[in-house]
């Protein structure tokens, strides 16, 4: 289904061609100030500039012709400023679209064309470390991007590029070997937590700083692992499986799924060939015994070579990422690869993307979606009292606990199990939404009272708006108004007209959110929608209204609920029927 913006853009482009003979895009955008209009044609200025003409008379001409072409859709357009044309939609046109949008499973959002294949690399924790609050952002931002791109119809392949290879395993494995044969048993059973594995790693890592014998032992283990020593590989595999199992529990709780979890180790056998290929193509060169990619032509990277093989022969995170690109390109032929990591990895990805281009993948779009840190109330990266990063599992437990207190206060009479389910959905939703509603590049302050507030731009506010609408339908025992045709929808009250127009703008929010992978645009749209619904609901009786207003308002209610539910779903957040 074509969105209103697309429809206006297409019609206006035709009018521009016929009235002033310019074959140029109309460039229709939502109008900055709703007083002047709903949409604005911005395309006249570039045309005037190219012709060296005054834009104003050109705009007047186009506006006059538009008035006739858009007669069924809009009031006669007006010219503003240097040559913008403002368009105000007519209630009749808006009303006529609503039933179709409600009947559309995509709620009016046009299907992507062309469909792209997109590889999405997110979450990617390091094995043998407990997932903490730092892993939250990549996981839920990535998941929301995946959901949104899939909703648009793209082919999205998600891959959890876990850190299951590298120097840390030298310390972990030498630590386990100290424990002796019991280690294997520990890893097979349930009694060992990831926290304990992490402790073994930390202890050995710290000891190695002081003690060259420990350091040497760790190095030996790494060499054994890399050369495929069966016993060492077996132990390594047990550590990885153990960690992945623990991570999967959290993913399940967060309702995040991956198509693949290849991990860094998967690429290990390919690294040598990748380095050789890059050297043969002249992309990488030997430098003081190591192999590097240099970027003399790029000012910011001039003195920042990309190290892909160390002088001791070891490969790096960078080498693995290059092999990963090669693998993904060959296996999936993606048009785009997106990486979601915190902004500290900016340089790495700049170098990686630049190297990939030189290597011969110039037409794949490579995107690094970065984000800031989660801060505590003291504006410093959030920590527990003892200074440890907060564990993700504890964080989710706390969210549910706090949400349950709210449910108890509001709805004590519900069955205990229902209350727990509501608390789960509300608590989890609050945590996700607090993160996603921020401009991702900024740090944000983690605050329980703020994210769980029933008022303001929060998940509970939106979930509650949904619940309220559902209760209207329960009260009226209405099955919904989806069978209505556009002629019987009436938009007489300004509040219902305003809400209706805004419901048609869901596609624009999705477009904004996918342009630069910013889920916060979906959040602000949903929040504005809930606010507009609230104004409408205060002013316009629904069940008590006479027909046709009653049915027509029920349709607005139903569509608002559907858009809220779909929008939250794109953020990975569930809705409930009562709270
Ligand atoms: N494991 C890495 C980390 O914890 C993130 C991996 C991101 N993806 C990638 N292909 N480099 O920092």
Coordinates of C-alpha atoms and ligand atoms in Angstrom, one line a residue, residues 121-126 135 161-163 264 317 321 324 328 339-342 345 348-349 352, ligand 1:
X121 CA 25.6 -8.8 13.5
X122 CA 24.5 -8.0 17.0
X123 CA 24.7 -9.0 20.7
X124 CA 28.0 -10.9 20.3
X125 CA 29.1 -11.3 23.9
X126 CA 32.4 -12.9 24.8
X135 CA 25.3 -6.4 26.4
X161 CA 29.2 -13.2 16.4
X162 CA 30.2 -14.4 19.9
X163 CA 33.8 -14.1 21.1
X264 CA 34.8 -16.2 16.0
X317 CA 39.9 -9.7 16.0
X321 CA 36.1 -9.9 10.9
X324 CA 33.6 -13.1 8.4
X328 CA 28.9 -13.9 4.6
X339 CA 27.2 -4.3 12.9
X340 CA 25.7 -3.2 16.3
X341 CA 28.4 -2.4 18.9
X342 CA 29.2 0.3 21.2
X345 CA 34.8 0.1 18.3
X348 CA 38.0 -0.9 14.2
X349 CA 35.0 -0.7 11.9
X352 CA 37.5 -2.9 8.5
Ligands
LIG1 N1 32.5 -9.8 20.8 C1 32.7 -8.4 20.5 C2 32.8 -7.6 21.8 O1 32.3 -8.0 22.8 C3 31.7 -7.8 19.6 C4 31.6 -8.4 18.2 C5 30.9 -7.5 17.2 N2 30.8 -8.1 15.9 C6 31.9 -8.2 15.1 N3 31.7 -8.8 14.0 N4 33.0 -7.6 15.4 O2 33.3 -6.5 21.8

